CSV table of C-alpha atoms in Angstrom, one decimal:
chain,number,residue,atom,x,y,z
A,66,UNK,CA,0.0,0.0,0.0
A,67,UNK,CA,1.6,3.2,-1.4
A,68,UNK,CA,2.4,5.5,2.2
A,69,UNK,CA,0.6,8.8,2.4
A,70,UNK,CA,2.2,12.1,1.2
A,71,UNK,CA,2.7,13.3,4.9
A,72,UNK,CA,4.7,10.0,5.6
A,73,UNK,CA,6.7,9.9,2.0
A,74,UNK,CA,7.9,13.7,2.5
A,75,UNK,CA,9.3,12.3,6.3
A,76,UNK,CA,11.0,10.3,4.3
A,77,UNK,CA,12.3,12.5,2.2
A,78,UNK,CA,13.4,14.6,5.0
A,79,UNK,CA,14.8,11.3,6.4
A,80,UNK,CA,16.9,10.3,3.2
A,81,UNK,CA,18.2,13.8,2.2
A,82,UNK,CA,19.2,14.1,5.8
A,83,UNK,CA,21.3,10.6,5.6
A,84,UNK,CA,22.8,11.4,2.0
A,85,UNK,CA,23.7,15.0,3.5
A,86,UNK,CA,25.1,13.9,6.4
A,87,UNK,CA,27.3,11.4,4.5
A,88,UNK,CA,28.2,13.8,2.4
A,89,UNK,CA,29.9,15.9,4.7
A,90,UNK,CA,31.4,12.7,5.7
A,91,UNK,CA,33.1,11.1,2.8
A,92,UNK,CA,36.7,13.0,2.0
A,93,UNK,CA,36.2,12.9,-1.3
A,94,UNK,CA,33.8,15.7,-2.4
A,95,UNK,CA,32.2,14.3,-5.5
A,96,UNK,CA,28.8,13.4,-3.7
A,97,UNK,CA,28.9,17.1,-2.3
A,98,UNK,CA,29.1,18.7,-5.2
A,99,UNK,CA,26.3,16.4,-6.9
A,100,UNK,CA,24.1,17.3,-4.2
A,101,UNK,CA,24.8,20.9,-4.5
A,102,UNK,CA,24.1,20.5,-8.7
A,103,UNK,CA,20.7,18.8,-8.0
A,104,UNK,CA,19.5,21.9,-5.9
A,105,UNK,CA,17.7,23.7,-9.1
A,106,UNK,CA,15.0,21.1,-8.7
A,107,UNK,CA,14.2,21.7,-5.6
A,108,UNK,CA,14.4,25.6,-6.3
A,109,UNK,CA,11.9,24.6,-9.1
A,110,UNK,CA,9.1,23.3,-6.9
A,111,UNK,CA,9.5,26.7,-4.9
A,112,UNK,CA,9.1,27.9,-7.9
A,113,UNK,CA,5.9,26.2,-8.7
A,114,UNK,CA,4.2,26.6,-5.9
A,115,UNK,CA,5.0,30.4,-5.8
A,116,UNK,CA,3.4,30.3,-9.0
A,117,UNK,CA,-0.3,29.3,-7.4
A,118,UNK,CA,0.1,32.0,-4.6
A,119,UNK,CA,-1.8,35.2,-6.5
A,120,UNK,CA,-5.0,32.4,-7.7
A,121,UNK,CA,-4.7,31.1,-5.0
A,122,UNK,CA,-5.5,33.9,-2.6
A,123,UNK,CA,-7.1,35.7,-5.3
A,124,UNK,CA,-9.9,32.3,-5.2
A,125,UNK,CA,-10.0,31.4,-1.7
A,126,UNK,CA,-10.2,35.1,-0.1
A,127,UNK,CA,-13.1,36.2,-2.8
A,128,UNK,CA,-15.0,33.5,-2.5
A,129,UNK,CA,-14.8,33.3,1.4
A,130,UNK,CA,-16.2,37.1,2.0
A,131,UNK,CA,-18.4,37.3,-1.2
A,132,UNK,CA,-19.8,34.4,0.4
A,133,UNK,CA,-20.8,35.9,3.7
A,134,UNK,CA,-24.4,37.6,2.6
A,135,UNK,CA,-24.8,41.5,2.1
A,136,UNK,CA,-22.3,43.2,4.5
A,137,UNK,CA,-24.5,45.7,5.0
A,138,UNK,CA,-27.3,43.1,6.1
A,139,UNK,CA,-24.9,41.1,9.0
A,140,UNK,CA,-25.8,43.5,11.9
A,141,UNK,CA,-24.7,42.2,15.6
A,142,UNK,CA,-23.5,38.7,14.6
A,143,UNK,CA,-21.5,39.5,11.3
A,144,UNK,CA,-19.8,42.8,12.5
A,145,UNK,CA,-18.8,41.0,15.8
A,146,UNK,CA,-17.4,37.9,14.2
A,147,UNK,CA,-15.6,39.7,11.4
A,148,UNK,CA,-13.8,41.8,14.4
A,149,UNK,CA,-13.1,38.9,16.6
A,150,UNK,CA,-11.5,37.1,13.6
A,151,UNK,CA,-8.9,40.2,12.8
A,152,UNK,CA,-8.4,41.0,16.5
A,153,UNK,CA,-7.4,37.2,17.3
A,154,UNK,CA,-5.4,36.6,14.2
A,155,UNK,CA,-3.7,39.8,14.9
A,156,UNK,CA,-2.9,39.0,18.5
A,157,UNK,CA,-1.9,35.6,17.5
A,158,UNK,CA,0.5,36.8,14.6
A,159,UNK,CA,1.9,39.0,17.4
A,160,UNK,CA,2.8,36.3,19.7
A,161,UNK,CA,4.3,34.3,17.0
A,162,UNK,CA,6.6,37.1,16.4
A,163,UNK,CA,7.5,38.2,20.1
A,164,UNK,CA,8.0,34.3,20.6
A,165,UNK,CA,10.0,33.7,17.8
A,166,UNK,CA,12.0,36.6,18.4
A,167,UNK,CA,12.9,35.5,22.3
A,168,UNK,CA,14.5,32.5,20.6
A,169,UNK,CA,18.4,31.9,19.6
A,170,UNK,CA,18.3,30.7,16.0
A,171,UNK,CA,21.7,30.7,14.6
A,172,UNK,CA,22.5,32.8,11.6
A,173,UNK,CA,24.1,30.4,8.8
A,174,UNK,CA,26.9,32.9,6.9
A,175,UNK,CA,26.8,31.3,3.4
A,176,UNK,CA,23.1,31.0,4.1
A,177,UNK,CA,23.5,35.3,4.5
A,178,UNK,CA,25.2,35.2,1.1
A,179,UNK,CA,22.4,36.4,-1.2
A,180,UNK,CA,21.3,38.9,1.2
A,181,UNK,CA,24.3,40.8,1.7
A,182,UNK,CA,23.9,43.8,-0.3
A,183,UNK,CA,22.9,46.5,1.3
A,184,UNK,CA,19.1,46.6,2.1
A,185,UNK,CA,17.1,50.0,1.2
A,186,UNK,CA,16.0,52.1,4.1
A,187,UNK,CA,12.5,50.5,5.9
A,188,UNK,CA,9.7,52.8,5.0
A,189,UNK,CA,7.7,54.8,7.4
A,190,UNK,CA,4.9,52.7,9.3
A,191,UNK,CA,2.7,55.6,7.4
A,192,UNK,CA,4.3,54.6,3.7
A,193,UNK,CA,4.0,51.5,4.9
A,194,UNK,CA,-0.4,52.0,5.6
A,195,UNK,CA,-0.3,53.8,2.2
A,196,UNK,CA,1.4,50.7,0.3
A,197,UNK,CA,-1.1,48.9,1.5
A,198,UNK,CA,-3.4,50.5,-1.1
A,199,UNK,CA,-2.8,49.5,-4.5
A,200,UNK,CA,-3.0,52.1,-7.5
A,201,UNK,CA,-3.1,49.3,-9.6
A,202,UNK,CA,-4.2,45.2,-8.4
A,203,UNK,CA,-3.3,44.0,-11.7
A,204,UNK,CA,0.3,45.5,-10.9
A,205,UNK,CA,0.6,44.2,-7.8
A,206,UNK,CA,-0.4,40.7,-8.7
A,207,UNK,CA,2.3,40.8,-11.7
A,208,UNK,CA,4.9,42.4,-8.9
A,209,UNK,CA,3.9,40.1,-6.2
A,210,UNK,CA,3.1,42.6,-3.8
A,211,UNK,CA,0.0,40.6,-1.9
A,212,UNK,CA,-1.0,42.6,0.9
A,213,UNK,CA,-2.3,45.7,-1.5
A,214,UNK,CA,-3.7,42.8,-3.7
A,215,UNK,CA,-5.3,41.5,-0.5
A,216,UNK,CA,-6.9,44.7,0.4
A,217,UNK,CA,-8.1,44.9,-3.3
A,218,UNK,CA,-9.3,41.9,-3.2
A,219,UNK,CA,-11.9,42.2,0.2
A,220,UNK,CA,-13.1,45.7,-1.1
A,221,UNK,CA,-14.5,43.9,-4.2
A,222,UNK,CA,-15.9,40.6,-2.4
A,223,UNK,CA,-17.6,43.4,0.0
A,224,UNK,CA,-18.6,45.4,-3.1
A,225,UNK,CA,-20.1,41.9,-4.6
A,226,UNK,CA,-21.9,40.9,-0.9
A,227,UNK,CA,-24.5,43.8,-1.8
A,228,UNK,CA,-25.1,42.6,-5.6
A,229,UNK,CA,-28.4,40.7,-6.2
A,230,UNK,CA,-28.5,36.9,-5.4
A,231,UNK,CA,-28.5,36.0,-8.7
A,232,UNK,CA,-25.5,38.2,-10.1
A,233,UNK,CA,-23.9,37.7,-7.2
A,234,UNK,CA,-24.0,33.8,-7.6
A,235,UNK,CA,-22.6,34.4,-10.6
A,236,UNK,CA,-19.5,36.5,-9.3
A,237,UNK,CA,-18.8,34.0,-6.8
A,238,UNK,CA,-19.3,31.0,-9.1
A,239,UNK,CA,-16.5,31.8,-11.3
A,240,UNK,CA,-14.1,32.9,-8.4
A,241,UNK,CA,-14.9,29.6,-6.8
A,242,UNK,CA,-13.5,27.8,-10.1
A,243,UNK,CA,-10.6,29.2,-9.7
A,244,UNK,CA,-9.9,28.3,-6.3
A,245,UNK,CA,-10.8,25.0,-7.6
A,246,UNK,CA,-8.0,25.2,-10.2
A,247,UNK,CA,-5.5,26.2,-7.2
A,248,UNK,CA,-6.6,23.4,-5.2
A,249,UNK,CA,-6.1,20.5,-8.0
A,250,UNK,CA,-2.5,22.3,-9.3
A,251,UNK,CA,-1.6,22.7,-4.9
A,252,UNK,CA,-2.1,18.7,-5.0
A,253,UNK,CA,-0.3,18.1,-8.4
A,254,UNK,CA,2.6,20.0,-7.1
A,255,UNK,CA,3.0,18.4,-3.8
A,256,UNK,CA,3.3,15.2,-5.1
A,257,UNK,CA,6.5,16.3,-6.0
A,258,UNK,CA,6.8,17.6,-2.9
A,259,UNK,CA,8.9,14.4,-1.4
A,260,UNK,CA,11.7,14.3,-4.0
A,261,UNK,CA,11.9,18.0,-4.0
A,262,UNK,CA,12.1,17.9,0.2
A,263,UNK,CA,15.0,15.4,-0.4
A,264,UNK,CA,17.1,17.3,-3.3
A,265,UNK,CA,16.9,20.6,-0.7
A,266,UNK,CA,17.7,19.7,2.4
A,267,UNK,CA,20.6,17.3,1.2
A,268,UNK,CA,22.1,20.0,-1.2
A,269,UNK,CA,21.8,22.5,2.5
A,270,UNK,CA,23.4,20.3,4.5
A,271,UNK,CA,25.9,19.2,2.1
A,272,UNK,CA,26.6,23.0,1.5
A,273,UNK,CA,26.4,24.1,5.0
A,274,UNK,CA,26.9,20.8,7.7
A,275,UNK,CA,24.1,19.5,10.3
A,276,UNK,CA,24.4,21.8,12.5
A,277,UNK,CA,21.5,23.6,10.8
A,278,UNK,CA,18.8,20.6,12.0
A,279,UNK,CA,19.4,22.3,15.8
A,280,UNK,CA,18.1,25.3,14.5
A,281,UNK,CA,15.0,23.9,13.4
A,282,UNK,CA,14.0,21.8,16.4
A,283,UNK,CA,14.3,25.1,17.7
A,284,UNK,CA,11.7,26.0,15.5
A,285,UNK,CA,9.5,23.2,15.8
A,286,UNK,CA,9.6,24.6,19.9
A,287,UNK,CA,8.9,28.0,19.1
A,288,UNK,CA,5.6,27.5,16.9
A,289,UNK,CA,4.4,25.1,19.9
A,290,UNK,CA,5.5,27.6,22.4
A,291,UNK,CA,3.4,30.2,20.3
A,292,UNK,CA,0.2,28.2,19.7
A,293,UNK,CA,0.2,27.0,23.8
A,294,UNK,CA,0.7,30.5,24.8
A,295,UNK,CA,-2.0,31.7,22.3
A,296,UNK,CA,-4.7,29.1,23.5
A,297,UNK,CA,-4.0,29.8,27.0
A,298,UNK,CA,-3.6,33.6,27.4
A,299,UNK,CA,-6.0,34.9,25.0
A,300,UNK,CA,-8.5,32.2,23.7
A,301,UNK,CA,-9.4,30.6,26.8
A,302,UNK,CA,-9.6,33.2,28.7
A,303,UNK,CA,-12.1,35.2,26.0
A,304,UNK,CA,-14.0,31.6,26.5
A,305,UNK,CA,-13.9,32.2,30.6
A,306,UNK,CA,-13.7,36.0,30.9
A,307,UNK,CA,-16.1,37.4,27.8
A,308,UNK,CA,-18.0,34.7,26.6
A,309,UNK,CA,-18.8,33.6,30.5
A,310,UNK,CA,-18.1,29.8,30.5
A,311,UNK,CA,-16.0,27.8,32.6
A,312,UNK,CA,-12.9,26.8,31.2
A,313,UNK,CA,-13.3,23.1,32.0
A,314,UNK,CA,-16.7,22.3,30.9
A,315,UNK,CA,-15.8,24.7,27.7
A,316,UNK,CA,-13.3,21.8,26.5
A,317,UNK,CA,-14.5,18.8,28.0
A,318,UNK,CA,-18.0,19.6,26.1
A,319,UNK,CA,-15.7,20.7,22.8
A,320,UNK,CA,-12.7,18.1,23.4
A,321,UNK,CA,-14.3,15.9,20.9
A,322,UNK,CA,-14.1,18.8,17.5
A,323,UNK,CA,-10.5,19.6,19.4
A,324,UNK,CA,-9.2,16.2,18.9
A,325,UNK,CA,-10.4,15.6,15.8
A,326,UNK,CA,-9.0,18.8,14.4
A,327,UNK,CA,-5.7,17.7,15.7
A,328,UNK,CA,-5.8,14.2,13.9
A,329,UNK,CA,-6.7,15.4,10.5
A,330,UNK,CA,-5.1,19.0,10.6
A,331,UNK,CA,-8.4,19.6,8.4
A,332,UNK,CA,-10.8,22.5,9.8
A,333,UNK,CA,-13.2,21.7,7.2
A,334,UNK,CA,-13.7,18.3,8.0
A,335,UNK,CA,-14.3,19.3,11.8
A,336,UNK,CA,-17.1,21.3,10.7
A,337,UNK,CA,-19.9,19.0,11.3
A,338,UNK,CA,-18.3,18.2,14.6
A,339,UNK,CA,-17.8,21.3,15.7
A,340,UNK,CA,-21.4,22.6,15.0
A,341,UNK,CA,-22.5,20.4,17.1
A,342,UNK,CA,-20.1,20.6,20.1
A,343,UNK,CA,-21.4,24.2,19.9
A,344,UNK,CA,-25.3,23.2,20.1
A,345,UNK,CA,-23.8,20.7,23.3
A,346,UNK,CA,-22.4,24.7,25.3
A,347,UNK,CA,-26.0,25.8,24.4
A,348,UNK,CA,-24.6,28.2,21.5
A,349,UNK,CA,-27.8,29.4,19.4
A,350,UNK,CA,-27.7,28.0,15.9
A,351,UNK,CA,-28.2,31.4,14.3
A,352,UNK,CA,-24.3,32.5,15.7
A,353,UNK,CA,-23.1,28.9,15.3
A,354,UNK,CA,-24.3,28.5,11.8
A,355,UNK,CA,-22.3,31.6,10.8
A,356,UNK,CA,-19.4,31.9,13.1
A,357,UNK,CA,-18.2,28.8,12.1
A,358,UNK,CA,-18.1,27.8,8.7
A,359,UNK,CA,-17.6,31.7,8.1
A,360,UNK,CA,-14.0,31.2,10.6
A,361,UNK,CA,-13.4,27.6,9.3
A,362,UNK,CA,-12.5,29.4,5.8
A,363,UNK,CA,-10.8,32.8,6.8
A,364,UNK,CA,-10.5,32.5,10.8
A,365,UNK,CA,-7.0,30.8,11.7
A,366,UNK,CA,-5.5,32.1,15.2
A,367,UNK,CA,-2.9,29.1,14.9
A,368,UNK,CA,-1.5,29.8,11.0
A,369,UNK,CA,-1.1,32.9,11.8
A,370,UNK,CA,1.3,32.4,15.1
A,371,UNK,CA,2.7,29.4,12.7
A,372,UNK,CA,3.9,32.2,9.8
A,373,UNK,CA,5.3,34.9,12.0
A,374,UNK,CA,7.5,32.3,13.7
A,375,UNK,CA,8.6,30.9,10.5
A,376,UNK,CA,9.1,34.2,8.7
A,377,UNK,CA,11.4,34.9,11.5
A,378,UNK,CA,13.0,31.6,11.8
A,379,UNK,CA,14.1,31.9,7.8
A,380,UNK,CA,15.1,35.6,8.2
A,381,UNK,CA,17.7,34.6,11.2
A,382,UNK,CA,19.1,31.5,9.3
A,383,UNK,CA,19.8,34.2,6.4
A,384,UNK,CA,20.9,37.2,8.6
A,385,UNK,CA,18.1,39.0,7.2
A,386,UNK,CA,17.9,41.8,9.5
A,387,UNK,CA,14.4,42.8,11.2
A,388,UNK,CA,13.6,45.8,12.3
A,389,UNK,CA,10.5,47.5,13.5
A,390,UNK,CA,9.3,47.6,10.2
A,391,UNK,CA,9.8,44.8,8.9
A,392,UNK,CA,8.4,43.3,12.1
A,393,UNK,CA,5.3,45.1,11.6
A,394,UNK,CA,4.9,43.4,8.1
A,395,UNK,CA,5.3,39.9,8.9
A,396,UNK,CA,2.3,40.7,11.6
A,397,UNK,CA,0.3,42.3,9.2
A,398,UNK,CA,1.0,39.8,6.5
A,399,UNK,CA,0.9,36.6,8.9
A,400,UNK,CA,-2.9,38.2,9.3
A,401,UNK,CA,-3.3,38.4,5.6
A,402,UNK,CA,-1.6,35.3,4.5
A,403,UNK,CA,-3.7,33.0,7.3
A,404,UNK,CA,-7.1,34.6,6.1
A,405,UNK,CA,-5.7,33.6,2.1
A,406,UNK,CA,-5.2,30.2,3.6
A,407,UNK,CA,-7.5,27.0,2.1
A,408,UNK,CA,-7.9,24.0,3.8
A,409,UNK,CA,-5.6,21.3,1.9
A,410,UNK,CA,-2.2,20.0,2.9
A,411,UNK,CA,0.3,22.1,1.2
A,412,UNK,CA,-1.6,25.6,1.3
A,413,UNK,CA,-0.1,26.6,4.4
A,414,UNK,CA,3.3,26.1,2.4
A,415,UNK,CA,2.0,28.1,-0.4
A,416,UNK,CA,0.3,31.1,1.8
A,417,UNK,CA,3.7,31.4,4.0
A,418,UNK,CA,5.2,32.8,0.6
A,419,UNK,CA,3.2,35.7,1.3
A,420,UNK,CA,5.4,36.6,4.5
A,421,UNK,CA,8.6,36.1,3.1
A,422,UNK,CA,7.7,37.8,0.1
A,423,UNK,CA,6.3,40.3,1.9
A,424,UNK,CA,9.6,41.2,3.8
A,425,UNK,CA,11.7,40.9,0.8
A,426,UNK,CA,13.4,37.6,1.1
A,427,UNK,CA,10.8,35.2,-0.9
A,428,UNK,CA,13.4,34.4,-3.6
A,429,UNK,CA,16.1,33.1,-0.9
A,430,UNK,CA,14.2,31.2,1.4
A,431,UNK,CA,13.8,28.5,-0.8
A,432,UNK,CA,16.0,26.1,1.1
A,433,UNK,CA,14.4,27.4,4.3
A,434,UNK,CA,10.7,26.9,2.9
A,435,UNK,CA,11.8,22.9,2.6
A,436,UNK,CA,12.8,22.5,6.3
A,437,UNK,CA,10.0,24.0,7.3
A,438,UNK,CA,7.7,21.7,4.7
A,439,UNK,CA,9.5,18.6,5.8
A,440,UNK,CA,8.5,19.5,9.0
A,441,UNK,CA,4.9,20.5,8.6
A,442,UNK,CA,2.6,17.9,8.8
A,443,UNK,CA,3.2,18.0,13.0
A,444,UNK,CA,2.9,21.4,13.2
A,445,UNK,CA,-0.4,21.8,11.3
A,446,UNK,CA,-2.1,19.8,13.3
A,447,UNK,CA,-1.5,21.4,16.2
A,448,UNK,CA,-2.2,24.7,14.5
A,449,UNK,CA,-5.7,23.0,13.1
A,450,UNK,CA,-6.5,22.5,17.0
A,451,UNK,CA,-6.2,26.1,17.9
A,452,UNK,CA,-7.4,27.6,14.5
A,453,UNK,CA,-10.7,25.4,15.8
A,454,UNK,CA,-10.5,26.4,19.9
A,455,UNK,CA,-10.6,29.8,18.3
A,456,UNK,CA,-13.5,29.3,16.1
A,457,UNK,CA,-15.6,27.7,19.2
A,458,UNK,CA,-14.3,30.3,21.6
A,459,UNK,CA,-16.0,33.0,19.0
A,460,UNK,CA,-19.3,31.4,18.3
A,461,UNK,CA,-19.6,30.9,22.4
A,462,UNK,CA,-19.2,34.8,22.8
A,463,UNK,CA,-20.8,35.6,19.5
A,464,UNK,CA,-23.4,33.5,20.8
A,465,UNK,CA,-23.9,34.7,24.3
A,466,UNK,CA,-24.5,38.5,22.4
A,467,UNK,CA,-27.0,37.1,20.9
A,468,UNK,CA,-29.0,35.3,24.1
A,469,UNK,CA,-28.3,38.5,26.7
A,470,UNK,CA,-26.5,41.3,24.8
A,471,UNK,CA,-23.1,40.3,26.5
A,472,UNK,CA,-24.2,39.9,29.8
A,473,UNK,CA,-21.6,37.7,31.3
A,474,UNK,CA,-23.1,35.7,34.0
A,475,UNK,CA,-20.2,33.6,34.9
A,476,UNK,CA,-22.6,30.8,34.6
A,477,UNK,CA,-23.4,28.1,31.5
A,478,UNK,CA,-25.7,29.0,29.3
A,479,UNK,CA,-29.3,27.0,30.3
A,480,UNK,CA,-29.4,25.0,26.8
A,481,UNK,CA,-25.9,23.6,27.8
A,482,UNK,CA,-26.6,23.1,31.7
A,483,UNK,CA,-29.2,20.5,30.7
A,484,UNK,CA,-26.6,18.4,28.2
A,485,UNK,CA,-24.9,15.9,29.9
């Protein structure tokens, strides 16, 4: 029985760690430099999946707020979810990045190579607001600037919200296609994704020794350190101290959506199970029936900790320096880029682009991007866990607006006193 990607790219991880490591071994340095020939294939699979990032989030982040009904019409529920969703992305982008930063990843020098010129001054956080509006989408797209292209993008799904059903069925329908497309070329592509792991991380550690698989264990720590620390300082205490329920009976009642978010590392397929465990806290189906297939699509707390620590993580390993600006960027990107996200394996790959790219170092990372694929399996189910808690925690206090305008009461709603 043929293994499943997940378990072949381990293996190419595996293997191209072996074949590196023997090739720093060997005196002779003939299997070296065949490694360090072989990289342009892995480059190219960078290169490919760069290549879905503008359909990609052009598809996914169109359809997702066209989707939501007439902007105009979403009153109480709508307007809080939609600011619950940016504040708790935000936050969590900003702990990824504080984290991140608080950790000792080692700078690799030949790594630093390509990066070495020097770097234009940061812009002001005011040029930097400005940017952010596009003169031209088309000319962003074709420059891969994304985060103008992203704010062109919602303006026109909001625009499309207040069109008639019918036309704007139509709008969506085609947008919807092309997410489509992304999806099937995101799984042709990461079929090659095993080889491609393999070529990469052997030509790195043939180039530059093992001592670069410390610094990504490191890694592996920090976006666990920044999902725990997410979940427990901001989501469950929203769930405890806003949305009134005890912390507890919140995720023994929810535990069952939580765990099965962390086995597949698939929020849409904890959809069903999650509506549910919301019915079982006594959430009203009008919140629940919004909140959460509306945050299953753009609402992800955990991808957005997971790309700050990565952007930072790859900007270290190639001395790319970070000041405030370009700290402010990977926030406000890691908030773009997890809203862009879709929900099949290799997206998050694909969407993480948008950070690098964002700060400048896109083209380099390329190397870096394959660690941190190798790798990501683990990680994205643990960020699928908290991108879940997060939805639950905002249908809850979505929810307990709707039953007594806010009220907290400290107390379980009734509806979820009586389920046992």
């Amino acid at each position: 029985m043929k293994a499943s990607l997940p378990k072949q790219i381990f293996a190419g991880l595996a293997a191209g760690v072996v074949i590196g490591v023997l090739s720093q071994i060997i005196p002779n340095a003939s299997l070296r430099d065949a490694l360090v020939a072989i990289e342009p294939v892995g480059t190219a699979f960078i290169r490919l999946a760069t290549m879905i990032v503008v359909p990609l989030v052009i598809g996914t982040l169109f359809t997702a707020i066209a989707s939501l009904g007439d902007v105009r019409k979403l009153g109480a529920i709508g307007g809080r979810t939609l600011a619950y969703f940016l504040t708790t992305t935000l936050i969590a982008a900003t702990i990824g990045l504080v984290v991140a930063s608080l950790v000792s990843f080692h700078t690799v020098p030949r790594l630093a190579t390509p990066v070495s010129t020097p770097l234009t001054t940061m812009p002001s956080a005011a040029q930097q607001f400005l940017a952010l509006i596009p003169q031209n989408p088309f000319g962003a797209a074709a420059q891969g600037e994304l985060l103008p292209l992203i704010v062109a993008i919602c303006l026109f799904a909001a625009a499309a919200t207040v069109l008639p059903d019918d036309k704007r069925r139509q709008v969506v329908t085609a947008f919807e296609r092309l997410n489509d497309l992304s999806m099937i070329l995101i799984r042709w592509v990461m079929q090659l994704a095993p080889i491609a792991v393999f070529v990469l991380i052997a030509a790195m550690i043939a180039r530059l020794g093992a001592s670069v698989l410390g610094d990504l264990l490191a890694f592996v720590g920090a976006v666990v350190l920044a999902l725990v620390v997410h979940a427990s300082l901001v989501l469950l205490p929203t769930a405890r101290l806003v949305a009134g329920y005890r912390i507890r009976e919140f995720l023994s009642r929810t535990s069952d959506a939580l765990l099965l978010a962390l086995a597949t590392a698939s929020s849409s397929a904890v959809l069903p199970v999650s509506i549910a465990a919301a019915t079982r806290i006594g959430v009203p189906s009008e919140a629940s029936s919004f909140v959460l297939p509306a945050g299953t699509t753009i609402n992800k707390n955990g991808a957005a900790a997971y790309k700050a620590v990565t952007a930072v993580f790859l900007a270290s390993l190639y001395g790319f320096p970070l000041g405030p600006g370009r700290q402010l960027t990977i926030v406000l990107a890691s908030t773009a880029a997890a809203f862009a996200g879709a929900g099949v394996p290799g997206s998050s790959l694909v969407t993480t682009l948008i950070v690098l790219n964002a700060i400048g170092m896109g083209s380099e990372a390329a190397a870096g991007i394959a660690l941190v694929a190798a790798i990501d399996r683990p990680l994205d189910m643990c960020r699928t866990a908290v991108n879940t808690l997060g939805n639950l925690v905002g249908a809850a206090w979505v929810g307990r607006v709707v039953t007594n305008g806010g009220v907290v009461t400290g107390e379980l709603p009734a509806a979820a006193a009586t389920v046992q």
